[in-house]
Coordinates of C-alpha atoms and ligand atoms in Angstrom, one line a residue:
M156 CA 129.9 67.7 -107.0
N157 CA 132.3 68.1 -104.1
P158 CA 130.5 67.0 -100.9
P159 CA 131.1 68.9 -97.7
H160 CA 133.7 67.0 -95.7
R161 CA 134.7 69.0 -92.6
L162 CA 133.0 70.3 -89.4
F163 CA 131.0 73.5 -89.7
V164 CA 131.8 75.7 -86.6
D165 CA 131.7 79.4 -86.2
G166 CA 130.6 79.9 -89.8
A167 CA 133.6 78.1 -91.3
W168 CA 134.9 74.7 -92.2
R169 CA 137.5 73.0 -89.9
D170 CA 139.0 69.6 -89.4
A171 CA 138.3 67.6 -86.3
A172 CA 140.9 68.4 -83.5
S173 CA 141.9 64.8 -83.6
G174 CA 142.3 64.8 -87.3
R175 CA 140.0 61.7 -87.5
R176 CA 137.7 61.1 -90.5
T177 CA 135.0 58.6 -91.3
P178 CA 134.6 57.1 -94.7
L179 CA 131.1 57.2 -96.3
I180 CA 129.8 54.3 -98.4
N181 CA 127.2 54.7 -101.1
P182 CA 124.7 52.0 -100.2
A183 CA 123.6 51.6 -103.8
T184 CA 127.1 50.7 -105.0
E185 CA 128.9 49.6 -101.7
E186 CA 131.7 52.0 -102.7
V187 CA 133.4 54.5 -100.4
F188 CA 132.8 57.9 -102.1
T189 CA 134.2 60.4 -99.5
E190 CA 135.5 60.9 -96.0
V191 CA 134.1 63.3 -93.5
A192 CA 135.8 64.8 -90.4
A193 CA 134.7 63.0 -87.2
A194 CA 134.2 65.3 -84.3
D195 CA 134.9 64.3 -80.7
V196 CA 134.9 65.8 -77.3
A197 CA 137.3 68.7 -77.9
D198 CA 135.3 69.7 -81.0
V199 CA 132.0 69.5 -79.0
R200 CA 133.3 71.9 -76.4
A201 CA 134.6 74.4 -79.0
A202 CA 131.3 74.3 -80.9
I203 CA 129.2 74.8 -77.8
E204 CA 131.3 77.7 -76.5
S205 CA 131.2 79.4 -79.8
A206 CA 127.4 78.9 -80.0
Q207 CA 127.1 80.5 -76.6
R208 CA 129.1 83.5 -77.7
A209 CA 126.9 83.9 -80.7
W210 CA 123.8 83.7 -78.5
E211 CA 125.0 86.2 -76.0
G212 CA 126.6 88.4 -78.6
G213 CA 123.4 89.0 -80.6
W214 CA 121.1 86.2 -81.6
R215 CA 119.3 86.2 -78.2
D216 CA 118.4 89.8 -78.5
L217 CA 117.9 90.1 -82.3
A218 CA 114.7 91.9 -83.2
P219 CA 112.0 89.4 -84.2
G220 CA 111.6 91.0 -87.7
K221 CA 115.3 90.4 -88.4
R222 CA 115.2 86.8 -87.3
E223 CA 112.1 86.3 -89.5
A224 CA 113.9 87.9 -92.5
L225 CA 117.0 85.7 -92.0
L226 CA 115.0 82.5 -91.7
H227 CA 113.1 83.4 -94.9
A228 CA 116.5 84.0 -96.6
V229 CA 117.6 80.5 -95.4
A230 CA 114.4 79.0 -96.9
R231 CA 115.1 80.7 -100.3
T232 CA 118.7 79.5 -100.4
L233 CA 117.6 75.9 -99.6
R234 CA 115.1 76.0 -102.4
E235 CA 117.7 77.3 -104.8
H236 CA 120.0 74.4 -103.8
R237 CA 117.3 71.8 -103.7
E238 CA 118.8 69.5 -106.4
E239 CA 122.2 69.6 -104.8
I240 CA 120.7 68.7 -101.4
A241 CA 118.7 65.9 -102.9
R242 CA 121.8 64.4 -104.7
L243 CA 123.8 64.5 -101.4
E244 CA 121.0 62.7 -99.6
M245 CA 120.8 60.1 -102.3
L246 CA 124.5 59.4 -102.3
Q247 CA 124.8 59.0 -98.5
I248 CA 121.8 56.9 -97.7
G249 CA 120.5 55.6 -101.1
K250 CA 117.3 57.6 -100.9
P251 CA 115.4 57.6 -104.3
I252 CA 116.0 61.0 -106.0
T253 CA 112.4 61.9 -106.3
D254 CA 111.8 61.4 -102.5
A255 CA 115.1 63.3 -101.8
R256 CA 113.8 66.2 -103.8
D257 CA 110.5 66.2 -101.9
E258 CA 112.3 66.1 -98.6
A259 CA 114.6 69.0 -99.5
G260 CA 111.5 71.0 -100.3
L261 CA 110.0 70.0 -96.9
G262 CA 113.2 71.3 -95.2
A263 CA 112.9 74.6 -96.9
R264 CA 109.2 74.7 -96.0
C265 CA 110.1 74.3 -92.3
F266 CA 112.2 77.5 -92.5
E267 CA 109.4 79.4 -94.2
Y268 CA 106.8 78.3 -91.6
Y269 CA 109.0 79.1 -88.6
A270 CA 110.1 82.4 -90.2
G271 CA 106.4 83.4 -90.4
A272 CA 105.8 82.1 -86.8
V273 CA 108.5 84.3 -85.2
T274 CA 106.2 87.4 -85.2
K275 CA 103.0 85.5 -84.3
F276 CA 104.3 83.4 -81.4
G277 CA 104.2 85.2 -78.0
G278 CA 102.9 85.4 -74.5
Q279 CA 99.6 86.4 -72.9
T280 CA 98.2 88.9 -70.6
L281 CA 96.4 87.4 -67.7
P282 CA 93.6 88.8 -65.5
V283 CA 95.1 87.6 -62.2
A284 CA 92.7 87.8 -59.2
R285 CA 94.5 90.5 -57.3
G286 CA 94.5 92.9 -60.2
G287 CA 97.7 94.6 -61.5
F288 CA 99.2 93.6 -64.8
D289 CA 100.4 90.1 -65.5
F290 CA 102.0 88.9 -68.6
T291 CA 104.0 85.9 -69.9
L292 CA 107.1 85.8 -72.0
R293 CA 108.4 83.0 -74.3
Q294 CA 112.1 83.2 -73.9
P295 CA 114.8 81.2 -75.7
L296 CA 116.7 78.6 -73.7
G297 CA 120.3 79.3 -75.0
V298 CA 122.3 76.7 -76.8
V299 CA 120.4 73.5 -77.7
A300 CA 121.6 70.2 -79.1
C301 CA 119.7 68.7 -82.1
I302 CA 120.6 65.1 -82.7
V303 CA 119.2 63.5 -85.8
P304 CA 119.1 60.0 -87.4
W305 CA 120.1 58.8 -90.8
N306 CA 116.7 57.9 -92.3
F307 CA 115.4 61.5 -93.0
P308 CA 118.6 63.4 -92.4
F309 CA 117.8 66.7 -94.1
P310 CA 114.1 67.2 -93.2
I311 CA 114.6 66.2 -89.6
A312 CA 117.6 68.5 -89.2
C313 CA 115.4 71.4 -90.6
W314 CA 112.4 70.6 -88.5
K315 CA 114.6 70.8 -85.4
A316 CA 116.9 73.7 -86.3
A317 CA 114.2 76.0 -87.8
P318 CA 112.0 76.2 -84.7
A319 CA 115.0 76.3 -82.3
L320 CA 116.5 79.3 -84.2
A321 CA 113.1 80.9 -84.6
A322 CA 112.6 80.8 -80.9
G323 CA 116.0 82.6 -80.4
N324 CA 118.3 79.7 -79.6
C325 CA 121.6 78.8 -81.0
V326 CA 122.0 75.2 -82.3
V327 CA 124.6 72.5 -82.2
L328 CA 123.4 70.0 -84.8
K329 CA 124.7 66.4 -84.7
P330 CA 123.8 64.4 -87.8
A331 CA 124.1 60.6 -87.8
T332 CA 127.5 59.1 -88.5
L333 CA 126.1 57.6 -91.8
A334 CA 124.5 60.8 -93.0
P335 CA 126.3 64.0 -92.3
L336 CA 126.4 65.6 -95.7
T337 CA 123.0 67.3 -96.0
A338 CA 123.3 68.7 -92.4
L339 CA 126.7 70.1 -93.2
K340 CA 125.1 71.6 -96.4
L341 CA 122.4 73.2 -94.2
G342 CA 125.0 74.9 -92.0
E343 CA 126.9 76.2 -95.0
L344 CA 123.8 77.4 -96.9
A345 CA 122.2 79.0 -93.8
T346 CA 125.4 80.9 -93.2
A347 CA 125.6 82.0 -96.8
A348 CA 122.0 83.2 -96.5
G349 CA 123.1 85.5 -93.6
L350 CA 122.8 83.5 -90.4
P351 CA 125.6 84.9 -88.2
P352 CA 128.6 82.6 -87.5
G353 CA 128.1 80.3 -84.4
V354 CA 124.3 80.4 -84.6
L355 CA 124.2 77.0 -86.3
Q356 CA 127.1 74.6 -85.8
V357 CA 127.2 71.2 -87.4
L358 CA 129.2 68.4 -85.9
P359 CA 129.4 65.1 -87.8
G360 CA 130.7 62.2 -85.7
S361 CA 129.8 59.1 -83.9
G362 CA 127.2 59.3 -81.2
A363 CA 129.2 56.9 -79.1
A364 CA 132.3 59.2 -79.3
L365 CA 130.7 62.6 -78.7
G366 CA 127.1 62.0 -77.5
D367 CA 127.7 62.0 -73.8
A368 CA 129.9 65.1 -74.0
L369 CA 127.3 67.0 -76.0
V370 CA 124.3 65.9 -73.8
T371 CA 126.0 66.6 -70.5
H372 CA 127.8 69.9 -71.3
P373 CA 126.5 72.5 -68.9
L374 CA 125.8 75.1 -71.6
I375 CA 123.4 72.8 -73.4
R376 CA 120.0 73.7 -72.2
K377 CA 117.9 71.3 -74.2
V378 CA 118.5 68.1 -76.2
S379 CA 116.1 67.5 -79.1
F380 CA 116.6 64.0 -80.2
T381 CA 115.2 61.8 -83.0
G382 CA 116.4 58.2 -83.1
S383 CA 116.1 54.9 -81.4
T384 CA 114.3 54.3 -78.1
E385 CA 117.4 52.8 -76.6
I386 CA 119.5 56.0 -77.2
G387 CA 116.6 58.2 -76.3
R388 CA 116.5 56.5 -72.8
R389 CA 120.2 57.1 -72.4
I390 CA 119.9 60.8 -73.3
M391 CA 117.0 61.3 -70.9
A392 CA 118.9 59.7 -68.0
L393 CA 122.0 61.8 -68.7
A394 CA 119.9 65.0 -69.1
A395 CA 118.3 64.4 -65.7
R396 CA 121.6 65.3 -63.9
D397 CA 121.2 69.0 -64.9
L398 CA 117.5 68.9 -65.4
K399 CA 118.0 69.7 -69.0
R400 CA 114.9 69.8 -71.3
V401 CA 114.6 66.9 -73.6
S402 CA 112.3 66.1 -76.5
L403 CA 112.6 62.6 -77.8
E404 CA 111.2 61.2 -81.1
L405 CA 111.8 57.5 -81.0
G406 CA 110.8 54.2 -82.6
G407 CA 107.5 52.9 -83.7
K408 CA 105.4 49.9 -84.7
S409 CA 102.5 51.6 -86.2
P410 CA 99.2 50.0 -87.1
N411 CA 97.3 50.3 -90.4
I412 CA 93.6 49.4 -89.6
V413 CA 91.3 48.6 -92.5
F414 CA 87.6 48.1 -91.8
A415 CA 85.4 46.2 -94.2
D416 CA 83.3 49.3 -94.9
A417 CA 86.3 51.2 -96.2
D418 CA 87.4 51.9 -99.7
W419 CA 89.6 48.9 -99.2
E420 CA 90.8 48.8 -102.8
R421 CA 92.4 52.2 -102.4
A422 CA 93.7 51.2 -99.0
A423 CA 95.3 48.1 -100.5
D424 CA 96.8 50.1 -103.4
T425 CA 98.3 52.8 -101.2
S426 CA 99.3 50.8 -98.1
P427 CA 102.5 49.3 -99.5
L428 CA 104.3 52.6 -99.6
S429 CA 103.0 53.4 -96.1
V430 CA 105.4 50.8 -94.9
F431 CA 107.9 50.3 -97.7
A432 CA 108.7 53.9 -98.5
N433 CA 112.3 54.8 -97.6
T434 CA 112.8 51.0 -97.8
G435 CA 110.9 50.7 -94.5
Q436 CA 113.4 52.8 -92.6
D437 CA 110.7 55.1 -91.4
C438 CA 109.6 55.6 -87.8
C439 CA 106.0 56.0 -89.0
A440 CA 106.1 52.8 -91.1
R441 CA 102.7 51.1 -90.9
S442 CA 104.3 47.7 -90.2
R443 CA 101.3 45.9 -88.6
V444 CA 98.3 45.8 -90.9
Y445 CA 94.9 44.8 -89.3
V446 CA 92.3 43.9 -91.9
E447 CA 88.7 43.1 -91.0
R448 CA 87.9 39.5 -91.7
P449 CA 85.3 39.8 -94.5
I450 CA 87.8 41.6 -96.8
F451 CA 91.0 39.9 -95.6
E452 CA 91.7 37.7 -98.6
P453 CA 90.9 40.1 -101.4
F454 CA 92.8 42.8 -99.5
V455 CA 95.9 40.7 -99.1
E456 CA 95.8 39.7 -102.7
R457 CA 95.6 43.3 -103.9
F458 CA 98.2 44.5 -101.3
V459 CA 100.7 41.9 -102.5
A460 CA 100.1 42.7 -106.1
A461 CA 100.7 46.4 -105.4
T462 CA 103.8 45.5 -103.5
R463 CA 105.2 43.5 -106.4
K464 CA 104.8 46.5 -108.6
L465 CA 107.1 48.7 -106.5
V466 CA 110.2 49.7 -108.4
V467 CA 113.3 48.7 -106.4
G468 CA 116.6 49.8 -107.8
D469 CA 119.1 52.6 -108.5
P470 CA 118.1 55.6 -106.4
A471 CA 119.3 57.9 -109.2
R472 CA 116.5 56.8 -111.6
E473 CA 113.4 58.9 -111.6
E474 CA 111.1 55.8 -111.5
T475 CA 112.8 54.2 -108.5
Q476 CA 110.5 53.9 -105.4
L477 CA 112.7 51.9 -103.1
G478 CA 116.5 52.2 -102.9
P479 CA 118.8 50.1 -100.8
L480 CA 118.9 49.9 -97.0
V481 CA 121.4 52.4 -95.5
S482 CA 124.2 49.9 -94.7
A483 CA 125.3 46.3 -94.7
A484 CA 124.6 46.2 -90.9
Q485 CA 121.1 47.5 -91.4
R486 CA 120.4 44.9 -94.0
A487 CA 121.9 42.2 -91.8
A488 CA 119.6 43.3 -88.9
V489 CA 116.5 43.1 -91.1
E490 CA 117.6 39.7 -92.5
A491 CA 117.8 38.4 -89.0
Y492 CA 114.2 39.3 -88.6
L493 CA 113.3 37.4 -91.8
A494 CA 115.2 34.4 -90.5
D495 CA 113.2 34.6 -87.3
A496 CA 110.0 34.8 -89.3
R497 CA 111.0 31.7 -91.3
A498 CA 111.9 29.8 -88.1
R499 CA 108.6 30.6 -86.5
G500 CA 106.7 29.4 -89.6
S501 CA 105.4 32.7 -90.9
R502 CA 104.2 32.7 -94.6
F503 CA 106.1 34.9 -97.1
A504 CA 103.4 36.3 -99.4
C505 CA 106.2 38.0 -101.3
G506 CA 109.8 39.2 -101.0
G507 CA 112.3 37.9 -98.5
G508 CA 115.4 38.0 -100.7
R509 CA 118.0 40.3 -102.3
P510 CA 116.9 41.5 -105.7
W511 CA 120.4 42.7 -106.9
P512 CA 123.9 41.3 -106.2
R513 CA 125.3 44.8 -105.5
G514 CA 124.1 47.4 -103.1
Y515 CA 122.3 46.8 -99.8
F516 CA 119.0 46.0 -101.4
L517 CA 116.2 43.9 -100.0
E518 CA 112.8 43.0 -101.6
P519 CA 109.7 44.4 -99.9
T520 CA 108.4 41.5 -97.9
V521 CA 104.8 40.7 -96.8
L522 CA 104.5 38.3 -93.9
L523 CA 101.3 36.4 -93.0
D524 CA 100.7 34.2 -89.9
V525 CA 103.1 36.1 -87.7
G526 CA 102.6 35.1 -84.0
R527 CA 101.8 37.8 -81.5
E528 CA 104.9 36.8 -79.5
D529 CA 107.2 36.8 -82.6
R530 CA 109.9 39.5 -82.9
C531 CA 108.4 40.5 -86.3
W532 CA 105.2 41.4 -84.7
R533 CA 106.5 43.1 -81.6
E534 CA 109.7 44.9 -82.6
E535 CA 110.5 47.8 -84.9
I536 CA 112.2 46.1 -87.9
F537 CA 113.2 49.3 -89.7
G538 CA 113.3 47.6 -93.0
P539 CA 110.9 46.6 -95.8
V540 CA 108.9 44.1 -93.9
V541 CA 105.2 44.1 -93.0
A542 CA 103.0 41.7 -91.1
V543 CA 99.3 41.4 -92.1
T544 CA 96.6 40.0 -89.8
A545 CA 92.8 39.6 -89.8
F546 CA 90.5 40.8 -87.0
D547 CA 86.9 40.2 -86.1
D548 CA 86.1 42.5 -83.3
E549 CA 87.0 46.2 -83.0
T550 CA 87.5 46.2 -79.2
E551 CA 89.8 43.2 -79.3
M552 CA 91.7 44.6 -82.3
L553 CA 92.2 47.9 -80.4
R554 CA 93.5 46.0 -77.3
D555 CA 96.0 44.3 -79.5
V556 CA 97.0 47.6 -81.3
N557 CA 97.6 49.3 -77.9
A558 CA 99.5 46.3 -76.4
S559 CA 102.6 47.6 -78.3
P560 CA 104.9 49.7 -76.1
Y561 CA 105.2 52.1 -79.1
G562 CA 102.7 54.7 -80.1
L563 CA 103.9 56.9 -82.9
S564 CA 101.7 56.8 -85.9
G565 CA 98.9 54.8 -87.6
S566 CA 96.2 54.8 -90.3
I567 CA 92.5 54.0 -90.0
W568 CA 90.4 53.2 -93.1
T569 CA 86.6 53.4 -92.8
T570 CA 83.7 55.3 -94.3
N571 CA 81.8 55.2 -91.0
L572 CA 82.3 58.6 -89.4
N573 CA 81.5 57.5 -85.9
R574 CA 83.9 54.6 -86.2
A575 CA 86.6 56.9 -87.5
L576 CA 86.2 59.2 -84.5
R577 CA 85.9 56.4 -81.9
V578 CA 88.9 54.6 -83.2
S579 CA 91.0 57.8 -83.5
R580 CA 90.4 58.5 -79.9
A581 CA 91.2 54.9 -78.8
V582 CA 94.5 54.3 -80.6
Q583 CA 97.3 55.3 -78.3
S584 CA 99.6 57.2 -80.6
G585 CA 100.7 60.7 -81.3
V586 CA 99.8 60.9 -84.9
L587 CA 97.0 59.2 -86.9
S588 CA 95.7 59.5 -90.4
V589 CA 92.2 58.5 -91.6
N590 CA 91.7 57.2 -95.1
C591 CA 95.3 58.1 -96.1
H592 CA 98.8 57.7 -94.7
N593 CA 100.0 61.2 -94.2
S594 CA 101.8 61.6 -90.8
V595 CA 103.9 64.7 -91.2
H596 CA 102.7 68.3 -91.7
V597 CA 105.0 71.2 -90.9
E598 CA 102.0 73.0 -89.3
A599 CA 100.9 70.2 -87.0
P600 CA 102.5 68.6 -84.0
F601 CA 104.4 65.4 -84.5
G602 CA 105.6 62.9 -81.9
G603 CA 104.8 59.8 -79.9
F604 CA 103.0 58.3 -77.0
K605 CA 104.7 55.8 -74.6
H606 CA 108.0 54.4 -75.8
S607 CA 107.8 56.4 -79.0
G608 CA 108.9 59.5 -77.1
L609 CA 107.9 62.7 -75.5
G610 CA 107.7 66.3 -76.6
R611 CA 106.6 67.3 -80.1
D612 CA 108.3 68.4 -83.2
L613 CA 106.7 70.7 -85.8
G614 CA 103.8 73.0 -85.5
L615 CA 103.7 75.7 -82.8
A616 CA 104.3 72.9 -80.3
A617 CA 108.0 72.8 -81.4
L618 CA 108.4 76.5 -80.7
E619 CA 106.9 76.0 -77.2
G620 CA 109.4 73.3 -76.6
F621 CA 112.3 75.5 -77.5
T622 CA 111.3 78.2 -75.0
E623 CA 111.0 78.8 -71.3
L624 CA 107.7 80.3 -70.1
K625 CA 108.1 83.2 -67.8
N626 CA 105.4 85.0 -65.9
V627 CA 105.9 88.7 -64.9
Y628 CA 103.5 90.4 -62.5
V629 CA 103.5 94.2 -62.3
A630 CA 101.8 95.9 -59.4
E631 CA 99.6 98.8 -60.5
G632 CA 98.6 101.9 -58.6
Ligands
NAD59 P1 120.1 56.0 -83.3 O1 119.4 56.2 -82.0 O2 121.1 54.9 -83.5 O3 120.9 57.4 -83.6 C1 120.2 58.6 -83.7 C2 121.3 59.7 -83.5 O4 121.8 59.6 -82.2 C3 122.5 59.6 -84.4 O5 122.9 61.0 -84.7 C4 123.5 59.0 -83.5 O6 124.8 59.2 -83.9 C5 123.2 59.6 -82.2 N1 123.7 58.9 -81.0 C6 124.0 57.6 -80.9 N2 124.5 57.3 -79.7 C7 124.4 58.4 -79.0 C8 124.7 58.8 -77.7 N3 125.1 57.9 -76.8 N4 124.4 60.0 -77.3 C9 124.0 61.0 -78.1 N5 123.7 60.7 -79.4 C10 123.9 59.4 -79.8 O7 119.0 55.9 -84.4 P2 119.2 55.7 -86.0 O8 119.7 54.3 -86.1 O9 120.0 56.8 -86.5 O10 117.8 55.9 -86.5 C11 116.8 54.9 -86.4 C12 115.9 55.1 -85.3 O11 115.4 56.4 -85.3 C13 114.6 54.2 -85.4 O12 114.4 53.6 -84.1 C14 113.5 55.2 -85.7 O13 112.3 54.8 -85.4 C15 113.9 56.4 -85.1 N6 113.3 57.5 -85.7 C16 112.3 58.2 -85.1 C17 111.7 59.2 -85.7 C18 110.6 60.0 -85.0 O14 110.3 61.1 -85.4 N7 109.9 59.4 -84.0 C19 112.1 59.7 -86.9 C20 113.1 59.0 -87.6 C21 113.7 57.9 -86.9
MN60 MN1 121.3 53.2 -85.0

């Protein structure tokens, strides 16, 4: 397989104007396996201008039925190339192949959903008090920037690009420096499926080098960003100058709350993957587990046993559940958290070390006795580390849950319906799951409260976010 290695602009491959390239390292082997063109400011301008031409030259005014058909064709092409997409994802970030296949399917599903939505999403007619005829229109913004992280590179690229395109915008997609290959593949495959040149541009490159130019370019009407809270803040500040629209999906420190009345055995068996999947590099990772006191000890025992059974290793093997961390730097950052936990006297119920000499692997780690002021309790670790604590009182527990500045996701385990409803209302987060850990549904809104961001991806909410709402009043008689 020859991975894509150039910028994708105007429906064709090109080198960066500067000629610069970035080496990519396979995190499972620590070997450089390819080099990819690194865009900078000149490439950003060219891509945005070409996207604007594509927008004015046809995409903006394309009949909805045609847009729908094109997005369905994209979905079909993605499904046909599912294995190739999965392999590229595995190579660049070490994602286990079975997860990578599922996520390739999720990306295709996004295009299907938004293809179908094109002809169902519209305005209203309103009975305004003075009579006459009043109607609203949902109009595209123009050229939008979609900036995505390295942890779920392909599905997040799709869940931003598909609604943006369905709403009639053109897209400049910027993948993360470490993970450009599947975004480039998306550009190539979507164009092969019939998307006109310029409608979807893909610019790999470092955020530090091209981010400001992309975000502040006057033709960019919206920035849809997924990544760290720190960069999200910066983007919002830069966007304020031109009052650009922003949507920000940021970090998390999500709770997993297990009441004593729950099917706690099932909770204990399934909770390890709710934090350790993707080797913990998941914005929705349930990294703070709250267990009601009467079941605390048996729960921890079972949770640790289930954690020990997770298969860590070569992402190419079908049975592998946890691959390596994405980079040496990411592992070093996680190990700094583990060092802090050791220094603060936390107990390691399991994990804490490197299982293999090669590749950026780290064992899934369960921490007990983590202090409320400790970094491991307060900060997003973005690695395979969980802290488990006991609670006695629901109200106090909820106060503690909501003391986090984050509010992205979370799980609640109980068989008491009133409690499930009460706690679901009380937890300050954008996404919750009861008696399971599913956070993402293409059909439902996804996003955060507080420092976890603003705006929503997925569902019809994403389409709203990629449009302006216009009201037209027509006098009658
Ligand atoms: P990051 O913020 O470092 O990078 C995200 C993207 O922004 C990358 O494409 C990066 O190149 C780009 N970028 C960096 N500097 C920029 C700048 N100055 N201007 C514009 N773009 C810039 O995040 P990451 O390390 O790739 O991903 C990890 C973070 O993403 C975690 O905090 C995680 O919680 C978050 N995340 C959130 C969600 C969500 O939906 N809420 C999903 C996945 C990841
Ligand atoms: Mn980062």
